[in-house]
Short mmCIF file of C-alpha atoms and ligand atoms in Angstrom, two decimals:
data_model
loop_
_atom_site.label_atom_id
_atom_site.label_comp_id
_atom_site.label_asym_id
_atom_site.label_seq_id
_atom_site.Cartn_x
_atom_site.Cartn_y
_atom_site.Cartn_z
CA UNK X 1 10.76 -12.67 35.22
CA UNK X 2 11.22 -14.59 32.00
CA UNK X 3 9.42 -13.40 28.89
CA UNK X 4 8.99 -15.60 25.84
CA UNK X 5 8.66 -13.69 22.57
CA UNK X 6 7.29 -15.53 19.54
CA UNK X 7 8.46 -13.71 16.38
CA UNK X 8 11.79 -12.07 15.66
CA UNK X 9 10.40 -9.35 13.38
CA UNK X 10 10.59 -5.66 14.03
CA UNK X 11 8.14 -5.65 16.95
CA UNK X 12 9.46 -8.81 18.63
CA UNK X 13 13.12 -7.78 18.45
CA UNK X 14 12.46 -4.22 19.65
CA UNK X 15 10.45 -5.61 22.58
CA UNK X 16 13.26 -8.04 23.38
CA UNK X 17 15.85 -5.23 23.44
CA UNK X 18 13.71 -2.92 25.58
CA UNK X 19 12.75 -5.67 28.03
CA UNK X 20 16.35 -6.82 28.39
CA UNK X 21 17.45 -3.21 28.98
CA UNK X 22 14.84 -3.04 31.75
CA UNK X 23 16.34 -6.14 33.38
CA UNK X 24 13.93 -8.89 32.26
CA UNK X 25 15.09 -12.28 31.08
CA UNK X 26 14.02 -12.64 27.45
CA UNK X 27 13.98 -15.45 24.91
CA UNK X 28 13.08 -14.83 21.27
CA UNK X 29 11.81 -17.60 19.00
CA UNK X 30 11.73 -16.89 15.27
CA UNK X 31 10.11 -19.17 12.74
CA UNK X 32 12.52 -18.74 9.82
CA UNK X 33 15.82 -20.60 9.66
CA UNK X 34 17.81 -17.56 8.64
CA UNK X 35 16.90 -13.88 8.99
CA UNK X 36 17.48 -12.66 5.44
CA UNK X 37 17.07 -9.02 4.32
CA UNK X 38 13.54 -9.54 3.00
CA UNK X 39 11.05 -6.87 2.04
CA UNK X 40 11.64 -3.45 0.58
CA UNK X 41 11.22 0.01 2.10
CA UNK X 42 9.51 1.10 5.28
CA UNK X 43 9.36 4.36 7.18
CA UNK X 44 10.01 4.91 10.84
CA UNK X 45 8.09 7.90 12.17
CA UNK X 46 9.76 10.15 14.77
CA UNK X 47 7.84 8.78 17.78
CA UNK X 48 9.15 5.28 17.06
CA UNK X 49 12.65 6.60 16.31
CA UNK X 50 12.61 8.14 19.82
CA UNK X 51 12.22 4.60 21.18
CA UNK X 52 15.06 3.32 18.99
CA UNK X 53 17.13 6.27 20.20
CA UNK X 54 16.74 5.00 23.79
CA UNK X 55 18.33 1.77 22.57
CA UNK X 56 21.24 3.74 21.11
CA UNK X 57 20.36 2.69 17.57
CA UNK X 58 19.97 6.07 15.85
CA UNK X 59 23.64 6.46 14.77
CA UNK X 60 23.57 2.93 13.30
CA UNK X 61 20.26 3.63 11.56
CA UNK X 62 21.62 6.89 10.16
CA UNK X 63 24.31 4.89 8.38
CA UNK X 64 21.91 2.60 6.55
CA UNK X 65 18.78 4.78 6.19
CA UNK X 66 17.73 8.10 4.74
CA UNK X 67 16.62 10.91 7.03
CA UNK X 68 13.43 11.93 5.27
CA UNK X 69 13.16 15.62 4.40
CA UNK X 70 9.59 16.01 3.14
CA UNK X 71 6.33 14.39 2.05
CA UNK X 72 4.86 15.62 -1.24
CA UNK X 73 1.53 14.90 -2.91
CA UNK X 74 0.89 15.13 -6.68
CA UNK X 75 -2.09 14.39 -8.90
CA UNK X 76 -1.90 11.89 -11.78
CA UNK X 77 -0.63 14.65 -14.06
CA UNK X 78 2.38 15.23 -11.83
CA UNK X 79 1.07 18.53 -10.44
CA UNK X 80 2.09 19.16 -6.84
CA UNK X 81 -0.55 20.30 -4.37
CA UNK X 82 0.94 19.56 -0.95
CA UNK X 83 4.37 19.52 0.61
CA UNK X 84 5.29 19.23 4.27
CA UNK X 85 8.65 18.82 6.00
CA UNK X 86 9.31 15.61 7.91
CA UNK X 87 11.42 14.42 10.85
CA UNK X 88 14.31 16.73 11.75
CA UNK X 89 13.24 19.08 8.96
CA UNK X 90 9.84 19.52 10.63
CA UNK X 91 11.37 20.29 14.03
CA UNK X 92 11.25 16.81 15.62
CA UNK X 93 14.26 15.96 17.78
CA UNK X 94 14.91 12.77 15.85
CA UNK X 95 14.72 11.92 12.14
CA UNK X 96 12.00 10.11 10.24
CA UNK X 97 13.91 7.27 8.64
CA UNK X 98 13.21 5.64 5.29
CA UNK X 99 14.95 2.28 5.37
CA UNK X 100 15.11 -1.16 3.79
CA UNK X 101 12.88 -3.31 5.99
CA UNK X 102 15.20 -6.33 5.82
CA UNK X 103 18.30 -4.31 6.67
CA UNK X 104 16.50 -2.83 9.64
CA UNK X 105 15.40 -6.25 10.87
CA UNK X 106 18.97 -7.51 10.49
CA UNK X 107 20.29 -4.55 12.47
CA UNK X 108 17.84 -5.35 15.28
CA UNK X 109 18.72 -9.03 15.05
CA UNK X 110 22.48 -8.39 15.36
CA UNK X 111 21.87 -5.96 18.21
CA UNK X 112 19.66 -8.51 19.98
CA UNK X 113 22.33 -11.20 19.62
CA UNK X 114 24.89 -8.83 21.16
CA UNK X 115 22.67 -7.55 24.00
CA UNK X 116 20.51 -10.55 24.87
CA UNK X 117 23.00 -13.21 23.88
CA UNK X 118 22.92 -15.62 20.93
CA UNK X 119 21.89 -18.38 23.32
CA UNK X 120 18.57 -16.59 23.93
CA UNK X 121 17.60 -16.12 20.29
CA UNK X 122 16.36 -19.16 18.44
CA UNK X 123 15.77 -19.24 14.69
CA UNK X 124 13.93 -22.11 13.01
CA UNK X 125 11.62 -22.23 16.05
CA UNK X 126 8.00 -21.82 15.01
CA UNK X 127 5.57 -21.42 17.89
CA UNK X 128 2.98 -24.13 17.55
CA UNK X 129 1.26 -24.49 20.90
CA UNK X 130 1.15 -22.96 24.35
CA UNK X 131 -0.65 -23.33 27.66
CA UNK X 132 -0.84 -21.58 31.01
CA UNK X 133 -0.12 -23.89 33.94
CA UNK X 134 0.61 -23.06 37.61
CA UNK X 135 1.38 -19.39 36.94
CA UNK X 136 3.70 -20.34 34.10
CA UNK X 137 3.50 -20.38 30.33
CA UNK X 138 4.68 -23.47 28.49
CA UNK X 139 5.32 -22.88 24.80
CA UNK X 140 6.01 -25.59 22.22
CA UNK X 141 8.05 -24.98 19.06
CA UNK X 142 8.43 -26.91 15.84
CA UNK X 143 10.85 -26.89 12.94
CA UNK X 144 8.40 -25.50 10.40
CA UNK X 145 9.92 -27.13 7.32
CA UNK X 146 9.63 -30.65 8.75
CA UNK X 147 6.69 -30.01 11.06
CA UNK X 148 8.71 -31.66 13.83
CA UNK X 149 8.52 -30.76 17.51
CA UNK X 150 11.91 -29.43 18.64
CA UNK X 151 11.66 -27.43 21.85
CA UNK X 152 9.58 -26.54 24.89
CA UNK X 153 10.12 -23.35 26.87
CA UNK X 154 8.67 -22.35 30.22
CA UNK X 155 8.34 -18.67 31.13
CA UNK X 156 6.25 -16.12 32.98
CA UNK X 157 4.65 -14.46 29.96
CA UNK X 158 4.24 -15.04 26.23
CA UNK X 159 4.26 -12.20 23.70
CA UNK X 160 2.76 -13.08 20.33
CA UNK X 161 4.80 -10.88 17.96
CA UNK X 162 4.30 -13.38 15.19
CA UNK X 163 2.95 -11.19 12.43
CA UNK X 164 -0.25 -11.06 10.40
CA UNK X 165 -0.71 -14.87 10.40
CA UNK X 166 -0.16 -15.05 14.17
CA UNK X 167 -0.56 -18.46 15.79
CA UNK X 168 -1.27 -16.76 19.13
CA UNK X 169 -4.05 -14.62 17.66
CA UNK X 170 -5.56 -17.61 15.88
CA UNK X 171 -5.70 -19.56 19.15
CA UNK X 172 -7.85 -16.86 20.79
CA UNK X 173 -9.82 -16.02 17.64
CA UNK X 174 -10.11 -19.37 15.85
CA UNK X 175 -12.95 -18.28 13.55
CA UNK X 176 -11.40 -15.08 12.28
CA UNK X 177 -10.40 -16.53 8.91
CA UNK X 178 -8.15 -14.95 6.32
CA UNK X 179 -7.11 -11.27 6.31
CA UNK X 180 -9.45 -8.80 4.60
CA UNK X 181 -8.76 -7.74 1.02
CA UNK X 182 -10.06 -4.64 -0.78
CA UNK X 183 -9.06 -5.41 -4.34
CA UNK X 184 -5.93 -3.26 -4.13
CA UNK X 185 -2.73 -4.89 -5.34
CA UNK X 186 0.70 -3.45 -4.64
CA UNK X 187 3.84 -3.97 -6.67
CA UNK X 188 7.03 -3.07 -4.85
CA UNK X 189 10.63 -2.83 -5.94
CA UNK X 190 13.79 -0.77 -5.68
CA UNK X 191 15.62 1.03 -8.48
CA UNK X 192 19.27 2.07 -8.31
CA UNK X 193 19.63 5.54 -9.74
CA UNK X 194 21.49 8.85 -9.59
CA UNK X 195 22.37 10.61 -6.32
CA UNK X 196 19.81 12.81 -4.56
CA UNK X 197 17.13 11.52 -6.95
CA UNK X 198 14.10 12.59 -4.91
CA UNK X 199 15.85 15.06 -2.63
CA UNK X 200 15.56 12.65 0.34
CA UNK X 201 11.76 12.94 0.19
CA UNK X 202 8.68 10.77 -0.26
CA UNK X 203 6.38 11.45 -3.20
CA UNK X 204 2.77 10.27 -3.49
CA UNK X 205 1.23 10.47 -6.95
CA UNK X 206 -2.26 9.75 -8.34
CA UNK X 207 -5.45 8.80 -6.51
CA UNK X 208 -6.88 5.90 -4.56
CA UNK X 209 -7.69 3.89 -7.72
CA UNK X 210 -4.14 4.14 -9.02
CA UNK X 211 -1.20 5.38 -7.04
CA UNK X 212 2.57 5.54 -7.19
CA UNK X 213 4.72 6.11 -4.10
CA UNK X 214 8.49 6.56 -4.16
CA UNK X 215 11.21 7.45 -1.67
CA UNK X 216 14.93 6.84 -1.28
CA UNK X 217 16.03 4.24 1.29
CA UNK X 218 19.76 4.66 0.69
CA UNK X 219 21.82 7.55 -0.63
CA UNK X 220 25.46 8.41 -1.05
CA UNK X 221 27.49 10.78 -3.19
CA UNK X 222 27.41 8.49 -6.22
CA UNK X 223 23.94 6.88 -6.26
CA UNK X 224 20.60 6.42 -4.53
CA UNK X 225 18.25 3.47 -4.04
CA UNK X 226 14.64 4.40 -4.65
CA UNK X 227 11.93 2.26 -3.08
CA UNK X 228 8.71 2.45 -5.04
CA UNK X 229 5.21 1.06 -4.83
CA UNK X 230 2.77 0.95 -7.75
CA UNK X 231 -0.79 0.39 -6.61
CA UNK X 232 -3.98 -0.41 -8.53
CA UNK X 233 -7.47 -0.95 -7.17
CA UNK X 234 -9.77 -3.43 -8.88
CA UNK X 235 -13.08 -3.48 -7.03
CA UNK X 236 -14.16 -6.68 -8.82
CA UNK X 237 -11.16 -8.55 -7.52
CA UNK X 238 -12.23 -10.22 -4.30
CA UNK X 239 -9.63 -12.98 -4.14
CA UNK X 240 -6.31 -11.74 -2.87
CA UNK X 241 -3.05 -13.18 -4.13
CA UNK X 242 -1.28 -14.96 -1.26
CA UNK X 243 0.69 -12.53 0.88
CA UNK X 244 4.13 -13.80 0.21
CA UNK X 245 6.85 -11.19 0.65
CA UNK X 246 8.86 -12.94 -2.07
CA UNK X 247 6.31 -13.30 -4.85
CA UNK X 248 8.06 -11.96 -7.95
CA UNK X 249 5.99 -10.77 -10.92
CA UNK X 250 6.54 -9.55 -14.44
CA UNK X 251 6.43 -5.73 -14.67
CA UNK X 252 4.07 -6.00 -17.66
CA UNK X 253 1.28 -6.93 -15.21
CA UNK X 254 1.02 -3.29 -14.10
CA UNK X 255 3.45 -1.18 -16.18
CA UNK X 256 0.94 -0.41 -19.01
CA UNK X 257 -1.30 1.42 -16.53
CA UNK X 258 1.59 3.75 -15.67
CA UNK X 259 2.91 4.30 -19.24
CA UNK X 260 1.58 7.86 -19.46
CA UNK X 261 2.82 8.84 -15.98
CA UNK X 262 5.88 10.63 -17.35
CA UNK X 263 6.44 14.05 -15.82
CA UNK X 264 9.16 16.60 -16.32
CA UNK X 265 10.34 15.91 -12.75
CA UNK X 266 9.87 12.10 -12.70
CA UNK X 267 9.65 9.43 -15.40
CA UNK X 268 7.69 6.67 -13.66
CA UNK X 269 7.78 4.09 -16.52
CA UNK X 270 11.58 4.52 -16.71
CA UNK X 271 11.90 4.06 -12.94
CA UNK X 272 9.83 0.88 -13.13
CA UNK X 273 11.77 -0.46 -16.12
CA UNK X 274 15.12 0.13 -14.42
CA UNK X 275 14.10 -1.84 -11.30
CA UNK X 276 15.29 -5.29 -10.35
CA UNK X 277 12.79 -7.87 -9.08
CA UNK X 278 9.25 -6.66 -8.50
CA UNK X 279 7.24 -8.18 -5.66
CA UNK X 280 3.46 -8.37 -5.67
CA UNK X 281 1.23 -8.50 -2.67
CA UNK X 282 -2.31 -7.65 -1.69
CA UNK X 283 -3.39 -4.75 0.49
CA UNK X 284 -4.84 -6.63 3.45
CA UNK X 285 -5.59 -6.08 7.10
CA UNK X 286 -7.73 -7.54 9.87
CA UNK X 287 -10.54 -6.11 11.96
CA UNK X 288 -9.53 -4.50 15.26
CA UNK X 289 -9.84 -6.94 18.17
CA UNK X 290 -11.75 -6.47 21.41
CA UNK X 291 -8.86 -7.97 23.45
CA UNK X 292 -5.19 -8.78 23.06
CA UNK X 293 -4.38 -9.99 26.57
CA UNK X 294 -5.43 -13.35 27.99
CA UNK X 295 -3.83 -14.03 31.38
CA UNK X 296 -0.07 -14.12 30.81
CA UNK X 297 -0.32 -13.94 27.05
CA UNK X 298 -0.64 -10.90 24.82
CA UNK X 299 -0.26 -9.77 21.20
CA UNK X 300 2.05 -7.13 19.72
CA UNK X 301 2.63 -5.48 16.31
CA UNK X 302 1.03 -7.00 13.22
CA UNK X 303 -0.26 -9.93 15.28
CA UNK X 304 -2.37 -7.45 17.25
CA UNK X 305 -3.28 -4.87 14.60
CA UNK X 306 -2.25 -5.59 11.00
CA UNK X 307 -3.00 -2.46 8.97
CA UNK X 308 -2.81 -1.25 5.40
CA UNK X 309 0.63 0.14 4.57
CA UNK X 310 -0.71 3.67 4.44
CA UNK X 311 0.73 6.56 6.42
CA UNK X 312 3.99 4.71 7.23
CA UNK X 313 2.70 3.12 10.42
CA UNK X 314 3.18 -0.70 10.48
CA UNK X 315 6.68 -0.83 11.91
CA UNK X 316 6.31 2.36 13.96
CA UNK X 317 3.24 1.10 15.81
CA UNK X 318 4.90 -2.25 16.56
CA UNK X 319 7.80 -0.32 18.12
CA UNK X 320 5.40 1.81 20.19
CA UNK X 321 3.69 -1.38 21.39
CA UNK X 322 7.08 -2.72 22.51
CA UNK X 323 7.71 0.48 24.46
CA UNK X 324 4.30 0.45 26.18
CA UNK X 325 4.61 -3.25 27.01
CA UNK X 326 8.01 -2.70 28.65
CA UNK X 327 6.88 0.35 30.61
CA UNK X 328 3.90 -1.51 32.00
CA UNK X 329 5.92 -4.56 32.97
CA UNK X 330 8.37 -2.27 34.77
CA UNK X 331 5.57 -0.40 36.55
CA UNK X 332 3.56 -3.43 37.60
CA UNK X 333 4.85 -6.51 39.45
CA UNK X 334 1.68 -8.39 38.58
CA UNK X 335 2.28 -9.61 35.00
CA UNK X 336 -1.36 -10.10 34.18
CA UNK X 337 -2.24 -6.58 35.32
CA UNK X 338 0.72 -5.18 33.34
CA UNK X 339 -0.46 -6.92 30.18
CA UNK X 340 -4.03 -5.70 30.66
CA UNK X 341 -2.74 -2.16 31.17
CA UNK X 342 -0.54 -2.44 28.06
CA UNK X 343 -3.62 -3.47 26.09
CA UNK X 344 -5.66 -0.63 27.58
CA UNK X 345 -3.09 1.91 26.41
CA UNK X 346 -2.39 0.52 22.94
CA UNK X 347 -5.53 -1.23 21.66
CA UNK X 348 -7.70 1.82 21.07
CA UNK X 349 -5.13 4.04 19.31
CA UNK X 350 -3.97 1.25 17.02
CA UNK X 351 -7.57 0.23 16.20
CA UNK X 352 -8.21 3.83 15.14
CA UNK X 353 -5.24 3.70 12.76
CA UNK X 354 -6.45 0.41 11.23
CA UNK X 355 -9.87 1.98 10.60
CA UNK X 356 -8.45 5.30 9.40
CA UNK X 357 -6.18 3.47 6.94
CA UNK X 358 -9.26 1.74 5.51
CA UNK X 359 -10.49 5.25 4.70
CA UNK X 360 -7.09 5.97 3.08
CA UNK X 361 -5.54 7.69 6.11
CA UNK X 362 -3.63 10.80 5.04
CA UNK X 363 -3.99 9.69 1.39
CA UNK X 364 -7.66 10.62 1.44
CA UNK X 365 -6.41 13.99 0.22
CA UNK X 366 -5.64 12.19 -3.07
CA UNK X 367 -9.28 11.26 -3.43
CA UNK X 368 -10.49 14.75 -2.58
CA UNK X 369 -8.19 16.20 -5.25
CA UNK X 370 -9.26 13.62 -7.85
CA UNK X 371 -12.93 14.37 -7.25
CA UNK X 372 -12.52 18.13 -7.36
CA UNK X 373 -9.98 18.37 -10.18
CA UNK X 374 -10.07 15.16 -12.27
CA UNK X 375 -8.44 17.00 -15.19
CA UNK X 376 -5.81 18.77 -13.13
CA UNK X 377 -5.77 22.41 -12.08
CA UNK X 378 -4.43 25.78 -13.13
CA UNK X 379 -4.82 27.51 -9.83
CA UNK X 380 -4.69 25.28 -6.74
CA UNK X 381 -6.51 27.83 -4.58
CA UNK X 382 -9.59 27.39 -6.79
CA UNK X 383 -9.66 23.68 -5.86
CA UNK X 384 -8.64 23.54 -2.21
CA UNK X 385 -7.40 25.89 0.47
CA UNK X 386 -4.08 25.52 2.30
CA UNK X 387 -6.08 25.23 5.55
CA UNK X 388 -8.02 22.22 4.28
CA UNK X 389 -4.84 20.51 3.08
CA UNK X 390 -3.22 21.17 6.45
CA UNK X 391 -6.28 19.87 8.29
CA UNK X 392 -6.18 16.48 6.51
CA UNK X 393 -2.46 16.10 7.26
CA UNK X 394 -2.87 17.14 10.91
CA UNK X 395 -5.86 14.87 11.50
CA UNK X 396 -3.87 11.77 10.56
CA UNK X 397 -0.80 12.80 12.55
CA UNK X 398 -3.08 13.01 15.58
CA UNK X 399 -4.56 9.55 14.93
CA UNK X 400 -1.11 8.05 14.39
CA UNK X 401 0.21 9.80 17.51
CA UNK X 402 3.00 11.93 16.08
CA UNK X 403 1.42 15.37 16.12
CA UNK X 404 3.77 16.41 18.93
CA UNK X 405 7.32 17.33 17.95
CA UNK X 406 9.04 14.65 20.09
C1 FAD I 1 9.53 -11.11 5.30
C2 FAD I 1 8.76 -9.85 5.56
C3 FAD I 1 8.91 -8.76 4.68
C4 FAD I 1 8.21 -7.59 4.90
N1 FAD I 1 8.37 -6.56 4.03
C5 FAD I 1 7.71 -5.40 4.23
C6 FAD I 1 7.90 -4.30 3.35
O1 FAD I 1 8.64 -4.38 2.38
N2 FAD I 1 7.23 -3.13 3.61
C7 FAD I 1 6.36 -3.02 4.68
O2 FAD I 1 5.76 -1.97 4.88
N3 FAD I 1 6.18 -4.05 5.53
C8 FAD I 1 6.83 -5.24 5.34
N4 FAD I 1 6.65 -6.27 6.21
C9 FAD I 1 5.72 -6.08 7.35
C10 FAD I 1 6.34 -5.23 8.43
O3 FAD I 1 7.59 -5.74 8.81
C11 FAD I 1 5.38 -5.20 9.60
O4 FAD I 1 4.16 -4.65 9.16
C12 FAD I 1 5.78 -4.31 10.75
O5 FAD I 1 7.15 -4.10 10.79
C13 FAD I 1 5.32 -4.89 12.09
O6 FAD I 1 6.27 -5.81 12.55
P1 FAD I 1 5.94 -7.14 13.32
O7 FAD I 1 7.20 -7.50 14.05
O8 FAD I 1 4.70 -7.03 14.08
O9 FAD I 1 5.65 -8.19 12.18
P2 FAD I 1 6.64 -8.86 11.14
O10 FAD I 1 7.68 -7.91 10.72
O11 FAD I 1 5.77 -9.49 10.12
O12 FAD I 1 7.37 -10.00 12.00
C14 FAD I 1 6.74 -11.18 12.45
C15 FAD I 1 7.84 -12.22 12.64
O13 FAD I 1 7.27 -13.38 13.26
C16 FAD I 1 7.77 -14.54 12.61
N5 FAD I 1 6.78 -15.61 12.84
C17 FAD I 1 5.61 -15.80 12.20
N6 FAD I 1 4.94 -16.84 12.76
C18 FAD I 1 5.72 -17.31 13.78
C19 FAD I 1 5.58 -18.34 14.74
N7 FAD I 1 4.49 -19.11 14.80
N8 FAD I 1 6.60 -18.54 15.64
C20 FAD I 1 7.70 -17.76 15.62
N9 FAD I 1 7.89 -16.76 14.73
C21 FAD I 1 6.89 -16.52 13.84
C22 FAD I 1 7.93 -14.10 11.17
O14 FAD I 1 8.84 -14.92 10.48
C23 FAD I 1 8.44 -12.67 11.33
O15 FAD I 1 9.84 -12.61 11.42
C24 FAD I 1 7.32 -7.49 6.02
C25 FAD I 1 7.17 -8.56 6.89
C26 FAD I 1 7.88 -9.75 6.68
C27 FAD I 1 7.71 -10.92 7.64
#
């Protein structure tokens, strides 16, 4: 059985590796000419790391990522109200990794070249068209920069792992339009700083109108690389800036709003000032779909369920899709039934995450704290109980599927 995968991102490459391991013939077609280490930090939750562990990737990941120790929440005055262990430190069998998204994609890309063979991975091949004919899929690819047809591939199934602007999704949902924007803009960058800067942990500071998130994505004995995200909501802003992972902006666009966020344990303006390039992009997603599978064609990852980057789920859910897709293709000789079953298993849980993230996912605790203690607190117990804090954290873990210590 030959599977055509459109998109050599995190979901597409993981699917390719898992499918190959299961004995399927796989060909991956990636739009960009060269896979460069684009993006900044992402997190891989333990359930997705379990899948990467099956591919033997955990030792390699451990060399380039940080095994996250804890998640901590603070109000805008830098007062801590919640801390929970993560990954190995919370009793999971595998770590939660914080990692540079581009380095992770490159690791998968190199692994895919070694396992699947360079001859089966095509860069500069942008899926443009496809059709189902006589129990086969025929996919047409162009060189995107010149808009020139370059290749046609025939296979038994087509997986649209082609990201938030998916061509495959657009074909089945031509009237969907642009992604949805809430007025929240994110500024992301990395800052090189001293070793053990945040004690291998992720910190969330502020509220849903203005937030700062930071975590290390690389550490050694002499330095650490901190990934950070500054986030501001402007409800009057209805026109999103174009989602371009390389749109650099001047720090002065958002730095003034964070000038007073200087705490004894973290100087946010200094962290921002010491950063290299800052990238701006809008917080966008799309509505959950009623269907992903159409005959021998299905969607995976951001193409199927683009979600707000809240709760560290984008990459993890794409990896879980890849796992479910492979398991169903192994279990079912009838491709179309396998793809329908894959959709049955993955569509509902991922739709719930998309919707939960619109309500701020686990970060809704930030809003609760802001409403109850806008001027900070002296005694946390007067504001919120430990049980309530735990309940919010547990609820989201359940929705995102990592409540069990896998
Ligand atoms: C350049 C880039 C940088 C990113 N940086 C971050 C980040 O810093 N933090 C974060 O949380 N998330 C980031 N993301 C998103 C994150 O990778 C995804 O949310 C998540 O990993 C799900 O992965 P995916 O494989 O479904 O989608 P993606 O990782 O978006 O991968 C989709 C792939 O499909 C390719 N593609 C698109 N159209 C076609 C086509 N027609 N034919 C063939 N190939 C096509 C794209 O070039 C891309 O490689 C980034 C995505 C990209 C593309």
